[in-house]
PDB file of C-alpha atoms and ligand atoms in Angstrom:
ATOM      1  CA  MET A   1     -17.619  -2.576  25.394  1.00 44.00           C
ATOM      2  CA  THR A   2     -14.724  -0.618  25.345  1.00 51.00           C
ATOM      3  CA  ASP A   3     -12.980  -0.481  21.695  1.00 56.00           C
ATOM      4  CA  ILE A   4     -10.127  -2.773  21.773  1.00 77.00           C
ATOM      5  CA  ARG A   5      -8.846  -1.467  18.024  1.00 92.00           C
ATOM      6  CA  LYS A   6      -6.710   1.640  17.945  1.00 97.00           C
ATOM      7  CA  ILE A   7      -8.204   4.920  17.268  1.00 98.00           C
ATOM      8  CA  ALA A   8      -6.770   7.319  14.667  1.00 98.00           C
ATOM      9  CA  LEU A   9      -7.570  10.205  13.593  1.00 99.00           C
ATOM     10  CA  VAL A  10      -5.961  11.529  10.117  1.00 99.00           C
ATOM     11  CA  THR A  11      -6.669  15.335   9.404  1.00 99.00           C
ATOM     12  CA  GLY A  12      -6.731  16.049   5.538  1.00 98.00           C
ATOM     13  CA  GLY A  13      -7.472  12.286   5.263  1.00 98.00           C
ATOM     14  CA  ASN A  14     -10.118  12.783   1.951  1.00 98.00           C
ATOM     15  CA  GLN A  15      -7.264  13.091  -0.581  1.00 98.00           C
ATOM     16  CA  GLY A  16      -3.683  12.554  -1.332  1.00 98.00           C
ATOM     17  CA  ILE A  17      -1.216  11.011   1.269  1.00 99.00           C
ATOM     18  CA  GLY A  18      -3.729  11.362   4.159  1.00 99.00           C
ATOM     19  CA  TYR A  19      -6.113   9.086   2.424  1.00 98.00           C
ATOM     20  CA  GLU A  20      -3.799   6.522   1.996  1.00 98.00           C
ATOM     21  CA  ILE A  21      -2.575   6.431   5.439  1.00 99.00           C
ATOM     22  CA  CYS A  22      -6.578   5.755   6.562  1.00 98.00           C
ATOM     23  CA  ARG A  23      -6.504   2.933   4.089  1.00 98.00           C
ATOM     24  CA  GLN A  24      -3.062   1.553   5.347  1.00 98.00           C
ATOM     25  CA  LEU A  25      -4.181   2.406   9.300  1.00 98.00           C
ATOM     26  CA  GLY A  26      -7.426   0.503   8.185  1.00 98.00           C
ATOM     27  CA  GLU A  27      -5.651  -2.324   6.646  1.00 98.00           C
ATOM     28  CA  ALA A  28      -3.759  -2.783  10.124  1.00 98.00           C
ATOM     29  CA  GLY A  29      -6.958  -3.083  11.910  1.00 98.00           C
ATOM     30  CA  VAL A  30      -6.960   0.398  13.245  1.00 98.00           C
ATOM     31  CA  THR A  31     -10.034   2.158  13.570  1.00 98.00           C
ATOM     32  CA  VAL A  32      -9.507   5.578  11.236  1.00 98.00           C
ATOM     33  CA  LEU A  33     -11.516   8.857  11.917  1.00 98.00           C
ATOM     34  CA  VAL A  34     -11.235  10.636   8.386  1.00 98.00           C
ATOM     35  CA  GLY A  35     -10.842  14.499   9.360  1.00 98.00           C
ATOM     36  CA  ALA A  36     -12.071  16.431   6.439  1.00 98.00           C
ATOM     37  CA  ARG A  37     -13.091  20.043   5.629  1.00 98.00           C
ATOM     38  CA  ASP A  38     -15.546  19.270   3.626  1.00 98.00           C
ATOM     39  CA  GLU A  39     -18.609  17.018   4.439  1.00 98.00           C
ATOM     40  CA  THR A  40     -19.360  15.741   0.809  1.00 98.00           C
ATOM     41  CA  ARG A  41     -15.337  14.691   0.140  1.00 98.00           C
ATOM     42  CA  GLY A  42     -14.772  13.190   3.864  1.00 98.00           C
ATOM     43  CA  GLN A  43     -17.921  11.307   3.573  1.00 98.00           C
ATOM     44  CA  ASP A  44     -16.784   9.651   0.572  1.00 98.00           C
ATOM     45  CA  ALA A  45     -13.368   8.362   1.531  1.00 98.00           C
ATOM     46  CA  ALA A  46     -15.168   7.213   4.810  1.00 98.00           C
ATOM     47  CA  ARG A  47     -17.316   5.514   2.359  1.00 98.00           C
ATOM     48  CA  ARG A  48     -14.592   4.091   0.126  1.00 98.00           C
ATOM     49  CA  LEU A  49     -12.353   2.799   3.129  1.00 98.00           C
ATOM     50  CA  SER A  50     -15.090   1.257   4.734  1.00 98.00           C
ATOM     51  CA  GLU A  51     -16.042  -0.330   1.383  1.00 98.00           C
ATOM     52  CA  GLY A  52     -12.499  -1.761   1.186  1.00 98.00           C
ATOM     53  CA  GLY A  53     -12.742  -3.377   4.378  1.00 97.00           C
ATOM     54  CA  ALA A  54     -11.852  -0.672   7.219  1.00 98.00           C
ATOM     55  CA  ASN A  55     -13.232   0.328  10.255  1.00 98.00           C
ATOM     56  CA  ALA A  56     -13.739   4.122   9.099  1.00 98.00           C
ATOM     57  CA  ALA A  57     -15.933   7.376  10.077  1.00 98.00           C
ATOM     58  CA  PHE A  58     -15.603  10.744   9.021  1.00 98.00           C
ATOM     59  CA  VAL A  59     -14.808  13.842  11.177  1.00 98.00           C
ATOM     60  CA  ARG A  60     -15.336  17.186  10.394  1.00 98.00           C
ATOM     61  CA  MET A  61     -12.472  19.630  10.604  1.00 98.00           C
ATOM     62  CA  ASP A  62     -11.386  22.659   8.719  1.00 98.00           C
ATOM     63  CA  VAL A  63      -8.278  22.978  10.719  1.00 98.00           C
ATOM     64  CA  THR A  64      -7.994  26.671  10.809  1.00 98.00           C
ATOM     65  CA  ASP A  65     -11.484  27.084  12.598  1.00 98.00           C
ATOM     66  CA  PRO A  66     -11.075  26.262  16.461  1.00 98.00           C
ATOM     67  CA  ALA A  67     -14.850  25.725  16.836  1.00 98.00           C
ATOM     68  CA  GLN A  68     -14.867  22.921  14.484  1.00 98.00           C
ATOM     69  CA  VAL A  69     -11.678  21.350  16.124  1.00 98.00           C
ATOM     70  CA  ARG A  70     -13.439  21.493  19.846  1.00 98.00           C
ATOM     71  CA  ALA A  71     -16.157  19.918  18.064  1.00 98.00           C
ATOM     72  CA  ALA A  72     -14.320  17.396  16.514  1.00 98.00           C
ATOM     73  CA  ALA A  73     -12.906  16.564  19.850  1.00 98.00           C
ATOM     74  CA  ASP A  74     -15.683  16.712  21.648  1.00 98.00           C
ATOM     75  CA  ALA A  75     -17.442  13.938  19.051  1.00 98.00           C
ATOM     76  CA  VAL A  76     -14.084  11.799  19.571  1.00 98.00           C
ATOM     77  CA  SER A  77     -14.476  11.900  22.810  1.00 98.00           C
ATOM     78  CA  ALA A  78     -18.559  11.178  22.846  1.00 98.00           C
ATOM     79  CA  ARG A  79     -18.066   8.316  20.444  1.00 97.00           C
ATOM     80  CA  TYR A  80     -14.614   6.546  21.760  1.00 97.00           C
ATOM     81  CA  GLY A  81     -13.502   8.240  24.721  1.00 97.00           C
ATOM     82  CA  ARG A  82      -9.583   8.268  23.809  1.00 98.00           C
ATOM     83  CA  LEU A  83      -7.117   8.752  20.858  1.00 98.00           C
ATOM     84  CA  ASP A  84      -4.344   6.420  20.143  1.00 98.00           C
ATOM     85  CA  ILE A  85      -2.893   7.990  17.259  1.00 98.00           C
ATOM     86  CA  LEU A  86      -3.274  11.789  15.871  1.00 99.00           C
ATOM     87  CA  VAL A  87      -1.688  12.331  12.102  1.00 99.00           C
ATOM     88  CA  ASN A  88      -1.651  16.045  11.333  1.00 99.00           C
ATOM     89  CA  ASN A  89      -1.531  15.561   7.700  1.00 99.00           C
ATOM     90  CA  ALA A  90      -3.458  18.680   6.537  1.00 99.00           C
ATOM     91  CA  GLY A  91      -1.345  20.858   4.632  1.00 98.00           C
ATOM     92  CA  VAL A  92      -1.462  23.316   1.907  1.00 98.00           C
ATOM     93  CA  LEU A  93       1.174  24.785  -0.650  1.00 98.00           C
ATOM     94  CA  LEU A  94       0.575  28.395  -1.988  1.00 97.00           C
ATOM     95  CA  PRO A  95       1.243  29.752  -5.300  1.00 95.00           C
ATOM     96  CA  GLU A  96       4.951  30.966  -3.907  1.00 94.00           C
ATOM     97  CA  GLN A  97       8.388  31.355  -6.042  1.00 88.00           C
ATOM     98  CA  ARG A  98      11.173  33.396  -4.464  1.00 95.00           C
ATOM     99  CA  PRO A  99      11.501  34.270  -0.656  1.00 97.00           C
ATOM    100  CA  SER A 100      11.627  38.115  -2.163  1.00 96.00           C
ATOM    101  CA  ASP A 101       7.973  37.255  -3.527  1.00 90.00           C
ATOM    102  CA  SER A 102       5.991  35.742  -0.615  1.00 95.00           C
ATOM    103  CA  GLY A 103       4.893  38.514   0.917  1.00 96.00           C
ATOM    104  CA  ALA A 104       3.641  38.328   4.905  1.00 97.00           C
ATOM    105  CA  GLU A 105       0.189  37.904   3.914  1.00 97.00           C
ATOM    106  CA  LEU A 106       1.095  34.609   2.004  1.00 97.00           C
ATOM    107  CA  VAL A 107       3.212  33.465   4.717  1.00 98.00           C
ATOM    108  CA  ARG A 108       0.503  33.604   7.323  1.00 98.00           C
ATOM    109  CA  GLU A 109      -2.115  32.256   5.181  1.00 98.00           C
ATOM    110  CA  VAL A 110       0.483  28.820   4.727  1.00 98.00           C
ATOM    111  CA  TYR A 111       0.978  28.984   8.833  1.00 98.00           C
ATOM    112  CA  GLU A 112      -2.604  29.011   9.714  1.00 98.00           C
ATOM    113  CA  THR A 113      -2.945  25.762   8.260  1.00 98.00           C
ATOM    114  CA  ASN A 114       0.366  24.008   8.144  1.00 98.00           C
ATOM    115  CA  VAL A 115       1.496  25.434  11.477  1.00 99.00           C
ATOM    116  CA  PHE A 116      -1.229  27.034  13.331  1.00 99.00           C
ATOM    117  CA  GLY A 117      -3.399  24.203  12.457  1.00 98.00           C
ATOM    118  CA  VAL A 118      -1.072  21.068  13.649  1.00 99.00           C
ATOM    119  CA  ILE A 119      -0.518  23.060  17.046  1.00 99.00           C
ATOM    120  CA  ARG A 120      -4.638  23.554  17.430  1.00 98.00           C
ATOM    121  CA  VAL A 121      -5.469  20.182  16.456  1.00 99.00           C
ATOM    122  CA  THR A 122      -2.875  18.185  18.955  1.00 99.00           C
ATOM    123  CA  GLN A 123      -3.795  20.907  22.035  1.00 98.00           C
ATOM    124  CA  ALA A 124      -7.472  20.044  21.446  1.00 98.00           C
ATOM    125  CA  MET A 125      -6.637  16.341  20.957  1.00 98.00           C
ATOM    126  CA  LEU A 126      -4.373  15.732  23.721  1.00 98.00           C
ATOM    127  CA  PRO A 127      -6.451  15.305  26.712  1.00 98.00           C
ATOM    128  CA  LEU A 128      -8.248  12.344  24.631  1.00 98.00           C
ATOM    129  CA  LEU A 129      -4.348  11.072  23.667  1.00 98.00           C
ATOM    130  CA  ARG A 130      -3.349  11.066  27.226  1.00 98.00           C
ATOM    131  CA  ARG A 131      -6.216   8.308  28.093  1.00 97.00           C
ATOM    132  CA  SER A 132      -4.687   6.214  25.772  1.00 97.00           C
ATOM    133  CA  GLY A 133      -1.643   4.998  27.861  1.00 89.00           C
ATOM    134  CA  ASP A 134       0.705   4.515  24.488  1.00 95.00           C
ATOM    135  CA  ALA A 135      -0.142   7.137  22.073  1.00 98.00           C
ATOM    136  CA  ARG A 136       1.582   8.837  18.860  1.00 98.00           C
ATOM    137  CA  ILE A 137       1.619  11.681  17.037  1.00 99.00           C
ATOM    138  CA  VAL A 138       2.699  12.225  13.619  1.00 99.00           C
ATOM    139  CA  ASN A 139       3.430  15.476  12.505  1.00 99.00           C
ATOM    140  CA  MET A 140       3.376  15.728   8.423  1.00 98.00           C
ATOM    141  CA  SER A 141       6.733  17.160   7.564  1.00 98.00           C
ATOM    142  CA  SER A 142       8.900  17.699   4.053  1.00 98.00           C
ATOM    143  CA  SER A 143      12.704  17.570   3.838  1.00 98.00           C
ATOM    144  CA  LEU A 144      11.893  21.029   2.190  1.00 98.00           C
ATOM    145  CA  GLY A 145      11.434  22.107   5.863  1.00 98.00           C
ATOM    146  CA  SER A 146      15.340  20.628   6.933  1.00 98.00           C
ATOM    147  CA  LEU A 147      17.357  23.907   7.018  1.00 98.00           C
ATOM    148  CA  GLN A 148      20.525  21.498   6.999  1.00 98.00           C
ATOM    149  CA  LEU A 149      19.810  19.995   3.815  1.00 98.00           C
ATOM    150  CA  HIS A 150      19.080  23.532   1.791  1.00 98.00           C
ATOM    151  CA  GLY A 151      22.470  24.229   3.240  1.00 97.00           C
ATOM    152  CA  ASP A 152      23.908  21.146   0.982  1.00 98.00           C
ATOM    153  CA  PRO A 153      24.324  21.822  -2.801  1.00 97.00           C
ATOM    154  CA  ALA A 154      23.581  18.732  -3.664  1.00 98.00           C
ATOM    155  CA  PHE A 155      20.019  18.530  -2.033  1.00 98.00           C
ATOM    156  CA  GLU A 156      17.689  17.214  -4.864  1.00 95.00           C
ATOM    157  CA  LEU A 157      14.772  20.014  -4.289  1.00 96.00           C
ATOM    158  CA  GLY A 158      17.233  22.597  -3.024  1.00 97.00           C
ATOM    159  CA  ALA A 159      15.916  24.886  -6.473  1.00 96.00           C
ATOM    160  CA  PHE A 160      12.280  25.023  -4.025  1.00 96.00           C
ATOM    161  CA  LEU A 161      12.493  28.203  -2.504  1.00 97.00           C
ATOM    162  CA  MET A 162       9.028  28.788  -0.927  1.00 98.00           C
ATOM    163  CA  LEU A 163       9.237  30.673   1.896  1.00 98.00           C
ATOM    164  CA  GLY A 164       6.110  30.319   3.656  1.00 98.00           C
ATOM    165  CA  TYR A 165       5.831  26.215   2.814  1.00 98.00           C
ATOM    166  CA  ASN A 166       9.093  25.287   3.508  1.00 98.00           C
ATOM    167  CA  SER A 167       9.528  27.520   6.590  1.00 98.00           C
ATOM    168  CA  SER A 168       6.330  25.693   7.895  1.00 98.00           C
ATOM    169  CA  LYS A 169       7.692  22.555   7.948  1.00 99.00           C
ATOM    170  CA  THR A 170      10.257  23.941   9.787  1.00 98.00           C
ATOM    171  CA  ALA A 171       8.243  25.442  12.317  1.00 99.00           C
ATOM    172  CA  VAL A 172       6.505  21.411  12.390  1.00 99.00           C
ATOM    173  CA  ASN A 173       9.766  20.287  13.190  1.00 99.00           C
ATOM    174  CA  ALA A 174      10.478  22.248  16.221  1.00 98.00           C
ATOM    175  CA  PHE A 175       6.885  21.830  17.468  1.00 99.00           C
ATOM    176  CA  THR A 176       7.555  18.390  17.367  1.00 99.00           C
ATOM    177  CA  VAL A 177      11.285  18.333  19.090  1.00 98.00           C
ATOM    178  CA  LEU A 178       9.810  20.422  22.056  1.00 98.00           C
ATOM    179  CA  LEU A 179       6.511  18.877  22.519  1.00 98.00           C
ATOM    180  CA  ALA A 180       7.901  15.613  22.430  1.00 98.00           C
ATOM    181  CA  LYS A 181      10.260  16.020  25.096  1.00 98.00           C
ATOM    182  CA  GLU A 182       7.119  17.251  27.103  1.00 98.00           C
ATOM    183  CA  LEU A 183       5.326  14.045  26.802  1.00 98.00           C
ATOM    184  CA  ALA A 184       7.854  11.873  26.903  1.00 97.00           C
ATOM    185  CA  GLU A 185       6.789  11.171  30.839  1.00 96.00           C
ATOM    186  CA  ALA A 186       3.625  10.666  29.661  1.00 96.00           C
ATOM    187  CA  GLY A 187       4.275   8.231  27.122  1.00 96.00           C
ATOM    188  CA  ILE A 188       3.390   9.862  24.176  1.00 98.00           C
ATOM    189  CA  LYS A 189       5.405   9.437  21.400  1.00 98.00           C
ATOM    190  CA  VAL A 190       5.711  12.829  18.542  1.00 98.00           C
ATOM    191  CA  ASN A 191       7.772  12.324  15.485  1.00 99.00           C
ATOM    192  CA  ALA A 192       7.587  14.322  12.208  1.00 99.00           C
ATOM    193  CA  ALA A 193       7.351  12.483   8.851  1.00 99.00           C
ATOM    194  CA  ASP A 194       8.703  13.090   5.353  1.00 98.00           C
ATOM    195  CA  PRO A 195       6.593  11.570   3.102  1.00 98.00           C
ATOM    196  CA  GLY A 196       9.056  12.149  -0.077  1.00 98.00           C
ATOM    197  CA  TYR A 197       8.135  14.015  -3.395  1.00 97.00           C
ATOM    198  CA  CYS A 198       4.598  12.274  -4.307  1.00 98.00           C
ATOM    199  CA  ALA A 199       1.937  12.550  -6.772  1.00 98.00           C
ATOM    200  CA  THR A 200      -0.869  14.311  -5.062  1.00 98.00           C
ATOM    201  CA  GLY A 201      -2.737  17.137  -6.182  1.00 98.00           C
ATOM    202  CA  MET A 202      -0.403  19.117  -3.811  1.00 98.00           C
ATOM    203  CA  THR A 203       1.815  18.321  -6.144  1.00 97.00           C
ATOM    204  CA  GLY A 204      -0.062  18.462  -9.656  1.00 97.00           C
ATOM    205  CA  TYR A 205       0.516  14.431  -9.653  1.00 97.00           C
ATOM    206  CA  ALA A 206       4.048  15.349 -11.334  1.00 96.00           C
ATOM    207  CA  PRO A 207       6.246  13.270  -9.211  1.00 96.00           C
ATOM    208  CA  THR A 208       6.284   9.139 -10.023  1.00 97.00           C
ATOM    209  CA  ARG A 209       6.338   8.073  -6.277  1.00 98.00           C
ATOM    210  CA  SER A 210       3.056   7.213  -5.350  1.00 98.00           C
ATOM    211  CA  ALA A 211       0.854   8.877  -2.259  1.00 98.00           C
ATOM    212  CA  ALA A 212       0.844   4.730  -0.903  1.00 98.00           C
ATOM    213  CA  GLU A 213       4.419   5.176  -0.953  1.00 98.00           C
ATOM    214  CA  GLY A 214       4.728   8.512   0.812  1.00 98.00           C
ATOM    215  CA  ALA A 215       1.987   7.440   3.706  1.00 98.00           C
ATOM    216  CA  ARG A 216       4.517   4.203   4.622  1.00 98.00           C
ATOM    217  CA  THR A 217       6.640   6.305   6.718  1.00 98.00           C
ATOM    218  CA  PRO A 218       3.480   8.092   8.467  1.00 98.00           C
ATOM    219  CA  VAL A 219       1.991   4.896   8.872  1.00 98.00           C
ATOM    220  CA  ARG A 220       5.199   3.317  10.422  1.00 98.00           C
ATOM    221  CA  LEU A 221       5.794   5.897  13.055  1.00 98.00           C
ATOM    222  CA  ALA A 222       1.852   5.719  13.980  1.00 98.00           C
ATOM    223  CA  LEU A 223       2.234   2.003  14.424  1.00 98.00           C
ATOM    224  CA  LEU A 224       5.705   2.407  16.600  1.00 98.00           C
ATOM    225  CA  PRO A 225       6.341  -0.484  19.333  1.00 97.00           C
ATOM    226  CA  GLN A 226       7.075   1.325  23.158  1.00 96.00           C
ATOM    227  CA  ASP A 227      10.880   1.001  22.151  1.00 97.00           C
ATOM    228  CA  GLY A 228      10.708   3.058  19.328  1.00 98.00           C
ATOM    229  CA  PRO A 229      11.951   6.686  18.984  1.00 98.00           C
ATOM    230  CA  SER A 230      10.680  10.038  19.572  1.00 98.00           C
ATOM    231  CA  GLY A 231      11.224  13.568  18.896  1.00 98.00           C
ATOM    232  CA  GLY A 232      13.010  12.231  15.742  1.00 98.00           C
ATOM    233  CA  PHE A 233      12.298  13.613  12.330  1.00 98.00           C
ATOM    234  CA  PHE A 234      11.806  10.337   9.466  1.00 98.00           C
ATOM    235  CA  GLY A 235      12.039   9.724   6.040  1.00 98.00           C
ATOM    236  CA  ASP A 236      11.646   5.945   4.399  1.00 97.00           C
ATOM    237  CA  GLY A 237      15.882   5.679   4.672  1.00 96.00           C
ATOM    238  CA  GLY A 238      15.716   6.813   8.144  1.00 98.00           C
ATOM    239  CA  PRO A 239      16.389   9.813  10.331  1.00 98.00           C
ATOM    240  CA  LEU A 240      16.389  13.202   8.643  1.00 98.00           C
ATOM    241  CA  PRO A 241      18.408  16.066   9.144  1.00 98.00           C
ATOM    242  CA  TRP A 242      16.904  19.273  10.944  1.00 98.00           C
TER     243      TRP A 242
HETATM  244  P1  LIG B   1      -3.492  16.844  -0.630  1.00 56.72           P
HETATM  245  O1  LIG B   1      -3.703  15.859  -1.694  1.00 56.72           O
HETATM  246  O2  LIG B   1      -3.164  18.662  -1.702  1.00 56.72           O
HETATM  247  O3  LIG B   1      -3.735  17.166   0.251  1.00 56.72           O
HETATM  248  C1  LIG B   1      -3.965  18.031   1.138  1.00 56.72           C
HETATM  249  C2  LIG B   1      -5.119  17.420   2.514  1.00 56.72           C
HETATM  250  O4  LIG B   1      -5.217  18.506   3.575  1.00 56.72           O
HETATM  251  C3  LIG B   1      -6.476  17.521   1.976  1.00 56.72           C
HETATM  252  O5  LIG B   1      -7.309  16.455   2.321  1.00 56.72           O
HETATM  253  C4  LIG B   1      -7.192  18.880   1.705  1.00 56.72           C
HETATM  254  O6  LIG B   1      -8.514  18.958   2.148  1.00 56.72           O
HETATM  255  C5  LIG B   1      -6.550  18.297   3.466  1.00 56.72           C
HETATM  256  N1  LIG B   1      -6.723  20.429   4.216  1.00 56.72           N
HETATM  257  C6  LIG B   1      -6.284  21.397   3.496  1.00 56.72           C
HETATM  258  N2  LIG B   1      -5.957  22.489   4.233  1.00 56.72           N
HETATM  259  C7  LIG B   1      -6.892  22.021   5.160  1.00 56.72           C
HETATM  260  C8  LIG B   1      -7.926  22.657   6.341  1.00 56.72           C
HETATM  261  N3  LIG B   1      -7.763  23.920   6.693  1.00 56.72           N
HETATM  262  N4  LIG B   1      -8.394  21.640   7.221  1.00 56.72           N
HETATM  263  C9  LIG B   1      -8.651  20.551   6.445  1.00 56.72           C
HETATM  264  N5  LIG B   1      -8.096  19.693   5.868  1.00 56.72           N
HETATM  265  C10 LIG B   1      -7.132  20.413   5.136  1.00 56.72           C
HETATM  266  O7  LIG B   1      -1.480  16.884  -0.474  1.00 56.72           O
HETATM  267  P2  LIG B   1      -0.571  15.917  -0.348  1.00 56.72           P
HETATM  268  O8  LIG B   1       0.409  15.961  -0.920  1.00 56.72           O
HETATM  269  O9  LIG B   1      -1.170  14.675   0.115  1.00 56.72           O
HETATM  270  O10 LIG B   1      -0.115  16.112   0.964  1.00 56.72           O
HETATM  271  C11 LIG B   1      -0.510  15.631   2.589  1.00 56.72           C
HETATM  272  C12 LIG B   1       0.534  16.431   3.762  1.00 56.72           C
HETATM  273  O11 LIG B   1       1.823  16.013   3.091  1.00 56.72           O
HETATM  274  C13 LIG B   1       0.796  17.721   3.748  1.00 56.72           C
HETATM  275  O12 LIG B   1       0.759  18.324   4.937  1.00 56.72           O
HETATM  276  C14 LIG B   1       2.036  17.997   2.559  1.00 56.72           C
HETATM  277  O13 LIG B   1       2.964  19.546   2.821  1.00 56.72           O
HETATM  278  C15 LIG B   1       2.885  16.952   3.040  1.00 56.72           C
HETATM  279  N6  LIG B   1       3.309  16.626   2.037  1.00 56.72           N
HETATM  280  C16 LIG B   1       3.399  16.217   0.757  1.00 56.72           C
HETATM  281  C17 LIG B   1       4.749  16.000  -0.352  1.00 56.72           C
HETATM  282  C18 LIG B   1       4.280  15.533  -1.853  1.00 56.72           C
HETATM  283  O14 LIG B   1       5.616  15.633  -2.619  1.00 56.72           O
HETATM  284  N7  LIG B   1       2.737  15.791  -2.124  1.00 56.72           N
HETATM  285  C19 LIG B   1       5.955  16.334   0.218  1.00 56.72           C
HETATM  286  C20 LIG B   1       6.117  16.587   1.618  1.00 56.72           C
HETATM  287  C21 LIG B   1       5.058  17.019   2.686  1.00 56.72           C
HETATM  288  P3  LIG B   1      -9.184  19.617   0.744  1.00 56.72           P
HETATM  289  O15 LIG B   1      -9.549  17.931  -0.279  1.00 56.72           O
HETATM  290  O16 LIG B   1     -10.529  19.884   1.216  1.00 56.72           O
HETATM  291  O17 LIG B   1      -8.619  20.270  -0.229  1.00 56.72           O
END
């Protein structure tokens, strides 16, 4: 029998904002595939989501490993035959302070997950997303990737000058815009989300904003109606500048 629930894959879905995206999509009746690079952490997250009432399963996927990404696409294809929602959430922030200190190797390492991982997973899942007929792609970006905000002296995160991390999100925004244009005719919406500055492992749990609050915008973009936008960059307050 065809599964009439929407099927979503969330990369890095085992903790932080990704886990909350899985939980909120599960609450909305979506079948969630928890992408995780670590089997124990991924299985544990899928179990907790299932215990909370979600229809959840673990999919092993290190986004930097092309063979694992291909195997994950094959597994989703064999089990579900299609994908309705892809949330490219997996991301890393490595220790870096100033643009003059971020060596090319460090920048490359950040890009391997935050940029090439997003491109790799999206391209691998695209045949499955095309079979949905009404698919959504959400790329996790950050206001730190906004060149316009960095040009504003009043930008509240303007002191964070991480060349690798910030520019990786600028690149994700570029991928979002270009892909959205290409996929418009296929009816696939592609948007970038800024979750806001949230308390997760990535931020040392320093901010007061919760991961659940951070998940709200990506979840909204994942569930956009047919007349919703594509090729945009959004936060809780609406569109953000590039
Ligand atoms: P987090 O708690 O550190 O979670 C990151 C997730 O990504 C983890 O599940 C991690 O897996 C996974 N991951 C990292 N590298 C991976 C790889 N190579 N393959 C597969 N999974 C991988 O961080 P978060 O704050 O929830 O961040 C989620 C997304 O939001 C990221 O893209 C981040 O850049 C973005 N974001 C966060 C904030 C914020 O304030 N927190 C603000 C703006 C944007 P493991 O558990 O195995 O490490």
